[in-house]
Coordinates of C-alpha atoms and ligand atoms in Angstrom, one line a residue:
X1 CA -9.1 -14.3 11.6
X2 CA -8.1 -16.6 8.4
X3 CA -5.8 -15.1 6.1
X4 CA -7.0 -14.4 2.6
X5 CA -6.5 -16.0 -0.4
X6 CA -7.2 -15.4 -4.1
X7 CA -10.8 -16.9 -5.4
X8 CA -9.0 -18.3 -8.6
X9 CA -5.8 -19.0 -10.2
X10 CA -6.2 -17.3 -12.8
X11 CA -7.3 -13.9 -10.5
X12 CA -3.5 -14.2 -8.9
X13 CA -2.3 -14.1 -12.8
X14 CA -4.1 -11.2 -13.3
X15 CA -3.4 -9.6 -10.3
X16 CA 0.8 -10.3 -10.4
X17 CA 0.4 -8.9 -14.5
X18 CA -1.6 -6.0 -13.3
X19 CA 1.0 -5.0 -11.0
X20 CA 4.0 -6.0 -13.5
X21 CA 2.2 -3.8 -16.0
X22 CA 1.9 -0.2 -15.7
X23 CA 3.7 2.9 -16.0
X24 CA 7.1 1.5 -16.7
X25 CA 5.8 -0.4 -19.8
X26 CA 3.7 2.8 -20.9
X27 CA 5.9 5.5 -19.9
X28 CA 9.3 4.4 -18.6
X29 CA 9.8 1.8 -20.7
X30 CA 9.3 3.9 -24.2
X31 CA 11.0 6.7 -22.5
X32 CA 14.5 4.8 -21.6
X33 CA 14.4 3.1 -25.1
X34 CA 14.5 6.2 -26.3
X35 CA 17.0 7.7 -24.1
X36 CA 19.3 4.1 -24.5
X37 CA 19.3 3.6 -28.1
X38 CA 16.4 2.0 -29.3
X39 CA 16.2 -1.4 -30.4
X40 CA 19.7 -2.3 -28.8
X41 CA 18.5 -1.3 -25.6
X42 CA 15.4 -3.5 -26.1
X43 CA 17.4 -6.6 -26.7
X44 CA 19.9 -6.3 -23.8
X45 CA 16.0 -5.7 -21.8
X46 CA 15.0 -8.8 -23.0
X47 CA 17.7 -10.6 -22.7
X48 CA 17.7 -9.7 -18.6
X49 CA 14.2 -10.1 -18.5
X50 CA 14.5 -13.5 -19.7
X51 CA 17.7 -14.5 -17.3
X52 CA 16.8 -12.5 -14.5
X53 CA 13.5 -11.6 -14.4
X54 CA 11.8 -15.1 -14.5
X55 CA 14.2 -17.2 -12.5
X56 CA 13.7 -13.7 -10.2
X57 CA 10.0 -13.7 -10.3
X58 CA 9.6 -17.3 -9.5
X59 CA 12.4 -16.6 -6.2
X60 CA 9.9 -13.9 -4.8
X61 CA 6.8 -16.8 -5.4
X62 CA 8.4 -19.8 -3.9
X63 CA 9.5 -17.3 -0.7
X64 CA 5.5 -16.0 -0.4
X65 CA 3.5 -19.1 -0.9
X66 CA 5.4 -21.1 1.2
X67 CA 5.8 -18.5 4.0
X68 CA 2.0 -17.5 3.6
X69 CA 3.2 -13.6 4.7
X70 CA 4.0 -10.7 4.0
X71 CA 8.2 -10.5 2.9
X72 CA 8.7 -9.4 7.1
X73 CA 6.8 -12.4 8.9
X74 CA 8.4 -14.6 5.9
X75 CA 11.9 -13.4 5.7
X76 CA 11.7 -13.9 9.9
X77 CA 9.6 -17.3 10.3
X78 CA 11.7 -19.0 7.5
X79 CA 15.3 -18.5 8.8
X80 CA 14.2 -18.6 12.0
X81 CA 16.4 -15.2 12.4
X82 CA 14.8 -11.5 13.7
X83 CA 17.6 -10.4 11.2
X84 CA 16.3 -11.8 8.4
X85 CA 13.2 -10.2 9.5
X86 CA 14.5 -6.7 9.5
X87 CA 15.7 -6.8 6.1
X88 CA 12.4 -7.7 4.7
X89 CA 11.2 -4.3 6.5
X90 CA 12.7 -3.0 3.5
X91 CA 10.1 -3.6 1.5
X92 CA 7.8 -1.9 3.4
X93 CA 10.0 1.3 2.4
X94 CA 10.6 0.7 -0.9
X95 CA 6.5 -0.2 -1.4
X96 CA 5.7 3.5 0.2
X97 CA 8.8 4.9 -1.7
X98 CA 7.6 3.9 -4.7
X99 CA 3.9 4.8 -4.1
X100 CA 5.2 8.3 -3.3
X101 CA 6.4 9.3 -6.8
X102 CA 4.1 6.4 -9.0
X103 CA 0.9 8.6 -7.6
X104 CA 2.5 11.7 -8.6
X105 CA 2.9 10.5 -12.1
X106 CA -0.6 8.9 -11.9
X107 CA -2.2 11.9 -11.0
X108 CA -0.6 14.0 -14.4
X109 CA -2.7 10.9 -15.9
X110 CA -5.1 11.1 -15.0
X111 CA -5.4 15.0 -15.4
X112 CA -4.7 14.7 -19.2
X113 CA -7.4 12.0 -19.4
X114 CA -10.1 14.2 -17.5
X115 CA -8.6 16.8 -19.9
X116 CA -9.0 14.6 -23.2
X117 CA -12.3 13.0 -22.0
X118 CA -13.9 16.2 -21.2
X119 CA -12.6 17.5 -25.2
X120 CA -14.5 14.5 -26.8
X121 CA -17.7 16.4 -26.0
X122 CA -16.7 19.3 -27.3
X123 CA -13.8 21.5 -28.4
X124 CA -10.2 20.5 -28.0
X125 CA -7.7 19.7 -25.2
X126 CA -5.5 22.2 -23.4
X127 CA -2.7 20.7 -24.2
X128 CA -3.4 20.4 -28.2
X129 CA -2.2 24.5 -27.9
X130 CA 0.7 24.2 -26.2
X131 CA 1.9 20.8 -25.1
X132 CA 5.2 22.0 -23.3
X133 CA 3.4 24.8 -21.0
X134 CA 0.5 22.0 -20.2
X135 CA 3.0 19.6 -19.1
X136 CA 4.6 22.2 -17.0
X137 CA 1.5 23.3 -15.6
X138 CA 0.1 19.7 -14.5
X139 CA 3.5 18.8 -13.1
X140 CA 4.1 21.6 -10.9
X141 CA 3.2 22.6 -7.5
X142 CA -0.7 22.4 -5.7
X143 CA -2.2 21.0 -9.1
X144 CA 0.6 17.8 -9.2
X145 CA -0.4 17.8 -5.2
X146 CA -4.5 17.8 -5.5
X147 CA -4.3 14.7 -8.5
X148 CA -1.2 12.6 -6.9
X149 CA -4.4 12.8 -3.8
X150 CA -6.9 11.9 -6.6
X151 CA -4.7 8.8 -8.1
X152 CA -4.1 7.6 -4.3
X153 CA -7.6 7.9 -3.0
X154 CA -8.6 5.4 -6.3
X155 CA -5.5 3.1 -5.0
X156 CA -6.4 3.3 -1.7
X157 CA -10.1 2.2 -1.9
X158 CA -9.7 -1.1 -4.4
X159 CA -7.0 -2.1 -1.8
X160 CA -9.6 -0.8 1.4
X161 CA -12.3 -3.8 -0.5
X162 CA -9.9 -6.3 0.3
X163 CA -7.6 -9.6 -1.4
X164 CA -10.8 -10.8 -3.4
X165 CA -13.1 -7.7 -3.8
X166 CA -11.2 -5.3 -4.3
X167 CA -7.8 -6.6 -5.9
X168 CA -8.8 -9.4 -7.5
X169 CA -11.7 -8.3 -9.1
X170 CA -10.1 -4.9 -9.8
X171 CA -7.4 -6.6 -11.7
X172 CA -9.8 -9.1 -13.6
X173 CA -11.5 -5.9 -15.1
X174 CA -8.6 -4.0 -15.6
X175 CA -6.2 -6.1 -17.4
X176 CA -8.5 -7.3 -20.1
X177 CA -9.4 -3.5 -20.5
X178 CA -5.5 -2.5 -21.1
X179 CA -5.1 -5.3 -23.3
X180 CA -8.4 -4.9 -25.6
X181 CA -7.8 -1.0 -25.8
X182 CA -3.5 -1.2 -26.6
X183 CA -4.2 -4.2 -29.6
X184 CA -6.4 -1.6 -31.0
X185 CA -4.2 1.3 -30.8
X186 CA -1.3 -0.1 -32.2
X187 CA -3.6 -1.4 -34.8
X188 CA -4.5 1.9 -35.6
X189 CA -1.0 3.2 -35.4
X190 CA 0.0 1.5 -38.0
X191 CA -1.8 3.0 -40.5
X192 CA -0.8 6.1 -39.8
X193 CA 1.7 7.5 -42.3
X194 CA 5.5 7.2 -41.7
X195 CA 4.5 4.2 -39.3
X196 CA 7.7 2.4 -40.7
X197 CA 9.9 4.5 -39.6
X198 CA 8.7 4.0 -36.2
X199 CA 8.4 0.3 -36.1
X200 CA 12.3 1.0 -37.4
X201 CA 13.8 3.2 -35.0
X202 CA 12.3 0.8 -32.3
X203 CA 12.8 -3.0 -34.2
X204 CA 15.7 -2.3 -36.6
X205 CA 18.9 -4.6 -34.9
X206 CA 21.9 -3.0 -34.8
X207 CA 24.0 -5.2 -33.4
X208 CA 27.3 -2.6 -33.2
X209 CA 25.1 -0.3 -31.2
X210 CA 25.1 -3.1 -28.8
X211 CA 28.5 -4.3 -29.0
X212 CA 29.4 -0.1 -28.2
X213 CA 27.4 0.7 -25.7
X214 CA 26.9 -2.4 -23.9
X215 CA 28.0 -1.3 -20.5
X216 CA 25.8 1.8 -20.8
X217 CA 22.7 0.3 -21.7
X218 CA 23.4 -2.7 -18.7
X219 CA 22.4 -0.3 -16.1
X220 CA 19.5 1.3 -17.3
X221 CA 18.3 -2.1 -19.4
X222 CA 18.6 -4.2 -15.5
X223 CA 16.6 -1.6 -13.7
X224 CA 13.9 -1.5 -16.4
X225 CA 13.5 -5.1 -16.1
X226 CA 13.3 -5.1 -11.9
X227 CA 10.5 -2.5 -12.5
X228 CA 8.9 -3.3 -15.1
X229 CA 8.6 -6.6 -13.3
X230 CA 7.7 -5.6 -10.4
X231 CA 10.9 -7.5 -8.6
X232 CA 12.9 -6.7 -5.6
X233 CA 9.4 -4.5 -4.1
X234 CA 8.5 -7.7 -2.0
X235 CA 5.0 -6.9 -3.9
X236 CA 5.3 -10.8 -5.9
X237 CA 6.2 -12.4 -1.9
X238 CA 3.5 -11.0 -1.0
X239 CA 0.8 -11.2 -3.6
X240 CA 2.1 -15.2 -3.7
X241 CA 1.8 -15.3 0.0
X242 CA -2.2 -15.1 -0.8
X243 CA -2.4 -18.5 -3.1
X244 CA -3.4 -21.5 -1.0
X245 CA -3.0 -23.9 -3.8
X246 CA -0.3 -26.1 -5.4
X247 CA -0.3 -25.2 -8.8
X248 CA 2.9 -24.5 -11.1
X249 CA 4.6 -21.3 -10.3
X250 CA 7.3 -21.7 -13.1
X251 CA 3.9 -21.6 -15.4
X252 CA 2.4 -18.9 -13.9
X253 CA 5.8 -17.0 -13.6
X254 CA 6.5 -17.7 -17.0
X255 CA 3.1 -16.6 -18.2
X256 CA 3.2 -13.4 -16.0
X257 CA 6.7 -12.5 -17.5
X258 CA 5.3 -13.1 -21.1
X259 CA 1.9 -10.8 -21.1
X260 CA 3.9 -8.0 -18.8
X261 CA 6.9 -7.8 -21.6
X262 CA 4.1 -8.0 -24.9
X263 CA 2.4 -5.2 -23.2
X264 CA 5.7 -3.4 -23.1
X265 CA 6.2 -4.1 -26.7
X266 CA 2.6 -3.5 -27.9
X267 CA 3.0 -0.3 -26.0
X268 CA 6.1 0.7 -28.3
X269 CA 4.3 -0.4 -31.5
X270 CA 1.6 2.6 -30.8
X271 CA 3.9 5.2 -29.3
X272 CA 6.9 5.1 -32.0
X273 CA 5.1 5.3 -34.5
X274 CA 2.6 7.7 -33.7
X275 CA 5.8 9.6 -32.4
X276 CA 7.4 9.5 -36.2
X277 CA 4.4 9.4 -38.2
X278 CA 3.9 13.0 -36.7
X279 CA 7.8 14.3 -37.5
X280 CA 9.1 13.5 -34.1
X281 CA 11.7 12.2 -33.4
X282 CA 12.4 10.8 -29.8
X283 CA 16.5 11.6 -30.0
X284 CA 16.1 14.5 -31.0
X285 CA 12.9 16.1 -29.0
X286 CA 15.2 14.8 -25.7
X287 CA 13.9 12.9 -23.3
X288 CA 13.2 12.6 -19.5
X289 CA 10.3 12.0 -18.0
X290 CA 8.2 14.6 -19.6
X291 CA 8.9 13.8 -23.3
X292 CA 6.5 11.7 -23.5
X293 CA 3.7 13.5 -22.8
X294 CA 4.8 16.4 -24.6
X295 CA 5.6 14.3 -28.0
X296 CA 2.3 12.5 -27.4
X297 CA 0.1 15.1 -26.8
X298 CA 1.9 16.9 -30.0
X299 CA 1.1 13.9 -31.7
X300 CA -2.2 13.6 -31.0
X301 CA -3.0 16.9 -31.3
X302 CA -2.3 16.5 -35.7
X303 CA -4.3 13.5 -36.0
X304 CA -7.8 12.7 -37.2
X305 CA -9.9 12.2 -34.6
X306 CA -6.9 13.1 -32.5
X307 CA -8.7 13.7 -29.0
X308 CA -10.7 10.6 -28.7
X309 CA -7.3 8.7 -29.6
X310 CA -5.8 10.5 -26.6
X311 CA -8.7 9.4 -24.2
X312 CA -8.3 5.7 -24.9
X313 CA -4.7 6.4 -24.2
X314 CA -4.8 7.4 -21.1
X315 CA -7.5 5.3 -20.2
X316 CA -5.0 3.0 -20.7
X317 CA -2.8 4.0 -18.9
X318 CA -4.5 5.1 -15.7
X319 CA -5.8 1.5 -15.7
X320 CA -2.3 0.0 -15.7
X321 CA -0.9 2.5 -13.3
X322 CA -4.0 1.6 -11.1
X323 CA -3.2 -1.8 -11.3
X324 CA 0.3 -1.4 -10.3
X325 CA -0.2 0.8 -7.4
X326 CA -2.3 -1.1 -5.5
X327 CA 0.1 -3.6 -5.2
X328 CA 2.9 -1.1 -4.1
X329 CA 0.1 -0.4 -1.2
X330 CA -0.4 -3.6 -0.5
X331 CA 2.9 -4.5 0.7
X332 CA 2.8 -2.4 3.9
X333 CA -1.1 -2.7 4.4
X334 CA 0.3 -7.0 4.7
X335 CA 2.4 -5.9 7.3
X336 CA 0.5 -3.9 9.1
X337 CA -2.6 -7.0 9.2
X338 CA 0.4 -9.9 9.5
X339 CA 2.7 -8.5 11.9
X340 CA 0.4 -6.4 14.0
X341 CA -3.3 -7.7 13.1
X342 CA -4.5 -4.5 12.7
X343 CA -7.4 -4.5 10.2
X344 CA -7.1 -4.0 6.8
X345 CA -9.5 -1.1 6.6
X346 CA -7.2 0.6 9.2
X347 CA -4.0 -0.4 7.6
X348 CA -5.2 1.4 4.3
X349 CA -6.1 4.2 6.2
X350 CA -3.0 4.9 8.0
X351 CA -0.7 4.1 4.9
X352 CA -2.6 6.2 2.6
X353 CA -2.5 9.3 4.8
X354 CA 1.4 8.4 5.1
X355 CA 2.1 8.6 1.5
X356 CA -0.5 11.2 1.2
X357 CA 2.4 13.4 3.1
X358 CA 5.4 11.5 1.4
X359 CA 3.8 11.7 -2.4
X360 CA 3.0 15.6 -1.7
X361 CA 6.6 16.4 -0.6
X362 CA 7.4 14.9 -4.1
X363 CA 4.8 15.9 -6.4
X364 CA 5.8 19.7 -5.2
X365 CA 9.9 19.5 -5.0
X366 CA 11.0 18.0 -8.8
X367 CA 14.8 17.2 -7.1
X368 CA 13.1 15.0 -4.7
X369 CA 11.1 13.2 -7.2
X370 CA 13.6 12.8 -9.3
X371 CA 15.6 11.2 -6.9
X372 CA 12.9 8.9 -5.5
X373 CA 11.8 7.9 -9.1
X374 CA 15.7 7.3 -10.4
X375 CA 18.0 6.5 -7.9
X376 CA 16.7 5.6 -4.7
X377 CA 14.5 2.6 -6.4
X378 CA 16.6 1.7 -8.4
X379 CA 18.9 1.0 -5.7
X380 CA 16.0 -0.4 -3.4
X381 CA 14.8 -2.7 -6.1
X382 CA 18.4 -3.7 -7.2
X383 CA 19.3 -4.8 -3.2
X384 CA 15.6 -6.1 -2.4
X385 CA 16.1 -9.0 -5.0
X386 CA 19.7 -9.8 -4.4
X387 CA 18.7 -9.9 -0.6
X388 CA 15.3 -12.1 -1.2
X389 CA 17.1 -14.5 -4.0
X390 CA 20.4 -14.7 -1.5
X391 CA 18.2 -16.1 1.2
X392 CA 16.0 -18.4 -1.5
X393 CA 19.7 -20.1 -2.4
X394 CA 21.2 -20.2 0.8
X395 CA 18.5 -20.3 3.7
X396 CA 15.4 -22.2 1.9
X397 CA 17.4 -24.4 -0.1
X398 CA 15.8 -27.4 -0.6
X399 CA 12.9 -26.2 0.7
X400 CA 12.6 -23.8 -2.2
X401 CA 13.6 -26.6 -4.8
X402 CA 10.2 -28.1 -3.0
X403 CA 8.3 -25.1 -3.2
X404 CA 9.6 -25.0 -6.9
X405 CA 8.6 -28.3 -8.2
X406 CA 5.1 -28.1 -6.2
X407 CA 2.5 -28.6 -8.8
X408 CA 4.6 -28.4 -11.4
X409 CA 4.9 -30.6 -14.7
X410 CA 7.7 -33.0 -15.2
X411 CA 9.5 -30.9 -17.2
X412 CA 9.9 -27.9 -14.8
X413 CA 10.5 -30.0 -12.4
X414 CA 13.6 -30.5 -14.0
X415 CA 14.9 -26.4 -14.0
X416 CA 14.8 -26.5 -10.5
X417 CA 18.7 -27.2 -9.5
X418 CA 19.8 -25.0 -12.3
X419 CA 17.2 -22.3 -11.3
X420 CA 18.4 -22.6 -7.9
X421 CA 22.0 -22.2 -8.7
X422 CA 20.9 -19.3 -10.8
X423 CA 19.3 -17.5 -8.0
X424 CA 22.0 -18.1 -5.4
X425 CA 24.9 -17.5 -7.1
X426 CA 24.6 -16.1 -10.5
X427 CA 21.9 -13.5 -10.4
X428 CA 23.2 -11.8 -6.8
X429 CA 26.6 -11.4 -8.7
X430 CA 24.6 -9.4 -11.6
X431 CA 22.5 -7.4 -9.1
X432 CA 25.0 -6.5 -7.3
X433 CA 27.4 -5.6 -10.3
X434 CA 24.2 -3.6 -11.4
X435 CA 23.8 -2.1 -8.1
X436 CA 27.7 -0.2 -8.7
X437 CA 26.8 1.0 -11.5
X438 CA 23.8 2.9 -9.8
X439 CA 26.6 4.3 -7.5
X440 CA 28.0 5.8 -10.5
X441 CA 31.1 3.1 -10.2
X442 CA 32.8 2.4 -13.8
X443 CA 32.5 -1.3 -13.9
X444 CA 33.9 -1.3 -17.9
X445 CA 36.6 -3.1 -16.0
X446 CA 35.0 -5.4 -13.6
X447 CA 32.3 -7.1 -15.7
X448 CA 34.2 -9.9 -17.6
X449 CA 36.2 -10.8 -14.6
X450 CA 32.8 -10.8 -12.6
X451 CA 31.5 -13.1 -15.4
X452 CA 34.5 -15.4 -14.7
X453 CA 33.9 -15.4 -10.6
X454 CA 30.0 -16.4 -11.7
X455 CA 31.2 -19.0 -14.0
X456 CA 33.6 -20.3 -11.5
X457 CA 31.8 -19.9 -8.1
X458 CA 28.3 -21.5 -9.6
X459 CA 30.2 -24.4 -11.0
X460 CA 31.8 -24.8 -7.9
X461 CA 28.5 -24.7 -5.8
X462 CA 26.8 -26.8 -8.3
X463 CA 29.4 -29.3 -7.0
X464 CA 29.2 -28.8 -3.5
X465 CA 25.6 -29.3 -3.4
X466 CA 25.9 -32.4 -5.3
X467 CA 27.0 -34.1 -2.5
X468 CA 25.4 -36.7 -0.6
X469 CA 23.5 -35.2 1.9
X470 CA 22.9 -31.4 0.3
X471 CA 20.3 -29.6 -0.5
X472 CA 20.1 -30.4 -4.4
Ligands
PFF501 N1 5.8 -2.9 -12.5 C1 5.2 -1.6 -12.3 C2 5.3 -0.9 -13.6 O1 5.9 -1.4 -14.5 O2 4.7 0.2 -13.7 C3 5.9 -0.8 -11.2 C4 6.1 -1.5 -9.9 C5 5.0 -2.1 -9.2 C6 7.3 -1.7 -9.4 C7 5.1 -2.7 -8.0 C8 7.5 -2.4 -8.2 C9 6.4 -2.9 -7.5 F1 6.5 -3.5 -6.4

C-alpha cells in the first residue's frame, strides 16, 4: 500500500497551523499571560518562539520528510539504531497523553457553545446566571466524561477519513474559519468601552517586570512556546513525513510559526479587552485553568448582543481545538499503519477507545488532569525536542543541512550551518535548562554560567565541523 501524502502545499501549511493553533493560543496562552505578568511574559514568549520555536519546528520537518515515517520508523531507520527507535516511542505517549486532557477541555467547549448556540434562539445561557457554578458543573464528573467522548468521537472521525480527506480538507475549512471569525472579534472588541486598558495590561512594555522576574517567566514562557507550537509531540515529524515534495521548509516553518503566534495575539486583542471593558481584571479574578471561562462568560453575559458574541467564540475555539487534536491522534494512528500496517480505520479505532479510557480517568479526577495538562507535558514536550533536535545535530548531520537547503532559496540556504549549530548544541542546552526548572530545580544560579557553556561549546563545535571532511 503507498503511503500518503498531502494534495497541496499549501494543505500541509494549513494542516501544521491548524495543529499549532488551538487551545494554547485561545486558552493557555491568555491564561499564563495573565498568571506571568502580562506583556513581559509575552516578550520573553516571543523572544523563545523566535529562537527556539522556528529553528525547532524546522528540526522536527527536516527529520519527517526525509525519513518519510512516523518519529518511531524515522528515529530507527535514520541512525540505523533500535535505540533511537525506542525513544521516538515517546511520542506515541505524549500524543495519547496529551489527547487525554486536550479532549477533556474540548469537551467544556464545546458544552458552552451548544449552550450559547442553543441561547441565540431564545432566552439566555446557563452560565450568564452564574458563571462560577456552570463552570463547576461542566467540569466535573459524568458530564466532563460524556463531552471529552463527544470532542474525541469529532477527532476521531476527520482522522478515520484519512491524510487528504479528512485532515487536509478538515484543516483547509477550519483555519480560514478561525481566522475570519477572531479578526472580527477583536474588531469588535475594540469598541467596547475601557478597551484600552486591555490592549494596556496586555501590550504596555515594562521592561523592569522583565528584568525582575526573568527566571520565573523562563519556565512557563519555554513551555508555552513548545505547545503552542506544537514541538517536541513528534506531531510536525510526522505531519512532514506526509510531503513528497522539495519545497522550502525554512519558508513554510517560518510561515507556520508566523500565523500560529498572530493567532495567539489576535486572540489576546479580543479576550483582554473584553475582560477589562467588563471591570475584570485578570490578576485579580486569579487564574488557573477555569478563569477563563468564568471571566468570559461574565463578560459576555453584560454585553449587547452578548450570547451570539459567545457562540462565535467558541465556535472558534472548538474549531482550533479540533484542529489541533487530530494531529495529537495522528501521531499514534502513524505508528500503528508504519510500524505494524494495520489500517488506518483500525488504528483510529483502537486509539480512540484507548484515550476514550485514559481522557475519562482525567476528565473525572481534577489531580490527574492537572498533572497531565501541567507537568507531565511539559516535561514530555521539553525532552521530546531536546531528544529529536540532539539526533538532527549529531546523527543526520549533513544530511539534515541537505534536507535543510532542499528547495530552498539562496538565502536560506545560507542559515543552514548556523541553524544546525543552533539545534545541536544551543537549543538542547535551553531545553534542558528548561526541563530543571519543571523539576522545581532553582536554576537563578545556573543560567548565566549555562549561557557561557552554550557560548563556548557552540563556538567550539562550529570549529570542529569546520574541518575538512565534516559534516558542515
Ligand atoms: N499546539 C496546540 C495548541 O496550541 O493548542 C497543542 C498541541 C498540539 C501540542 C499537538 C502538541 C501537539 F503535538
Amino acid at each position: 500500500m503507498t503511503r500518503e501524502t498531502w494534495a497541496t502545499r499549501l494543505g500541509f501549511i494549513l494542516a501544521a497551523v491548524g495543529s499549532a493553533v488551538g487551545l494554547g493560543n485561545i486558552w493557555r496562552f491568555p491564561w499564563q499571560t495573565a498568571e506571568n505578568g502580562g506583556s513581559a511574559f509575552l516578550v520573553v514568549y516571543l523572544g523563545i518562539v523566535l529562537l527556539v520555536g522556528v529553528p525547532g519546528l524546522l528540526g522536527e520537518f527536516v527529520i519527517g520528510r526525509r525519513a518519510k515515517k512516523s518519529p518511531v520508523g524515522a528515529l530507527r531507520d535514520l541512525s540505523g539504531s533500535k535505540a533511537w527507535g525506542v525513544v521516538g516511542a515517546f511520542s506515541v505517549v505524549t500524543g495519547i497523553s496529551l489527547l487525554s486532557f486536550y479532549s477533556v477541555v474540548g469537551g467544556w467547549i464545546i458544552r458552552y457553545l451548544l449552550e450559547s448556540g442553543a441561547a441565540v434562539v431564545g432566552g439566555s445561557p446557563a452560565y450568564f446566571t452564574n458563571p462560577g457554578q456552570y463552570f463547576g458543573g461542566v467540569s466535573a464528573g459524568v458530564d466532563a466524561a460524556l463531552y471529552h467522548l463527544l470532542f474525541l468521537g469529532l477527532t476521531a472521525l476527520i482522522v478515520f477519513a484519512g491524510v487528504r480527506k479528512g485532515i487536509e480538507l478538515g484543516t483547509k475549512i477550519m483555519m480560514p474559519a478561525v481566522l475570519v471569525l477572531l479578526a472580527g472579534l477583536a474588531a469588535w472588541a475594540a469598541t467596547q468601552p475601557n478597551a484600552a486598558a486591555g490592549y494596556a495590561f496586555f501590550l504596555r512594555f515594562d521592561p523592569s517586570v522583565i528584568t525582575e522576574n526573568f527566571f520565573a517567566i523562563l519556565g512557563p514562557a519555554a513551555g508555552q512556546a513548545l505547545f503552542t507550537l506544537s514541538l517536541g509531540a513528534g506531531t510536525m515529524i510526522t505531519y512532514s513525513s506526509y510531503l513528497d515534495e522539495d519545497r522550502s521548509l525554512p519558508f513554510d516553518g517560518s510561515a507556520i510559526a508566523v500565523l500560529n503566534t498572530s493567532v495567539g495575539v489576535i486572540t489576546g486583542l479580543v479576550v483582554f479587552p473584553l475582560l477589562f471593558s467588563q471591570g475584570v481584571n485578570p490578576t485579580e479574578t486569579g487564574t488557573g485553568p477555569g478563569a477563563l471561562f468564568v471571566g468570559l462568560a461574565g463578560a459576555f453575559s453584560q454585553l449587547p448582543a452578548g450570547t451570539l458574541i459567545a457562540t462565535a467564540f467558541f465556535a472558534v475555539v472548538t474549531l482550533a481545538a479540533l484542529s489541533s487534536s487530530i494531529s495529537m491522534l495522528e501521531i499514534p494512528v502513524a505508528f500503528l499503519v508504519d510500524e505494524y500496517g494495520v489500517s488506518r480505520k483500525r488504528a483510529v479505532t483502537g486509539m480512540t477507545a484507548l484515550v476514550a479510557v485514559t481522557g475519562t480517568v482525567c476528565a473525572f479526577n481534577p489531580s490527574i488532569f492537572g498533572f497531565v495538562a501541567g507537568p507531565l507535558v511539559n516535561v514530555l514536550l521539553t525532552a521530546g525536542l531536546a531528544a529529536f533536535l540532539l539526533f538532527v545535530g549529531w546523527v543526520m548531520g549533513r544530511e539534515a543541512l541537505e534536507e535543510f537547503a532542499a528547495g530552498a532559496g539562496e538565502f536560506s540556504k545560507s542559515l543552514g550551518t548556523p541553524w544546525l549549530f543552533a539545534v545541536g548544541v544551543v537549543l538542547p542546552l535551553f531545553l534542558v535548562f528548561t526541563l530543571l526548572t519543571h523539576f522545581g530545580v532553582d536554576t537563578t544560579i545556573g543560567f548565566w554560567p549555562t549561557v557561557g557553556v552554550a557560548v563556548v561549546a557552540s563556538a567550539a563545535a562550529f570549529l570542529g565541523l569546520r574541518q575538512p571532511n565534516s559534516v558542515v
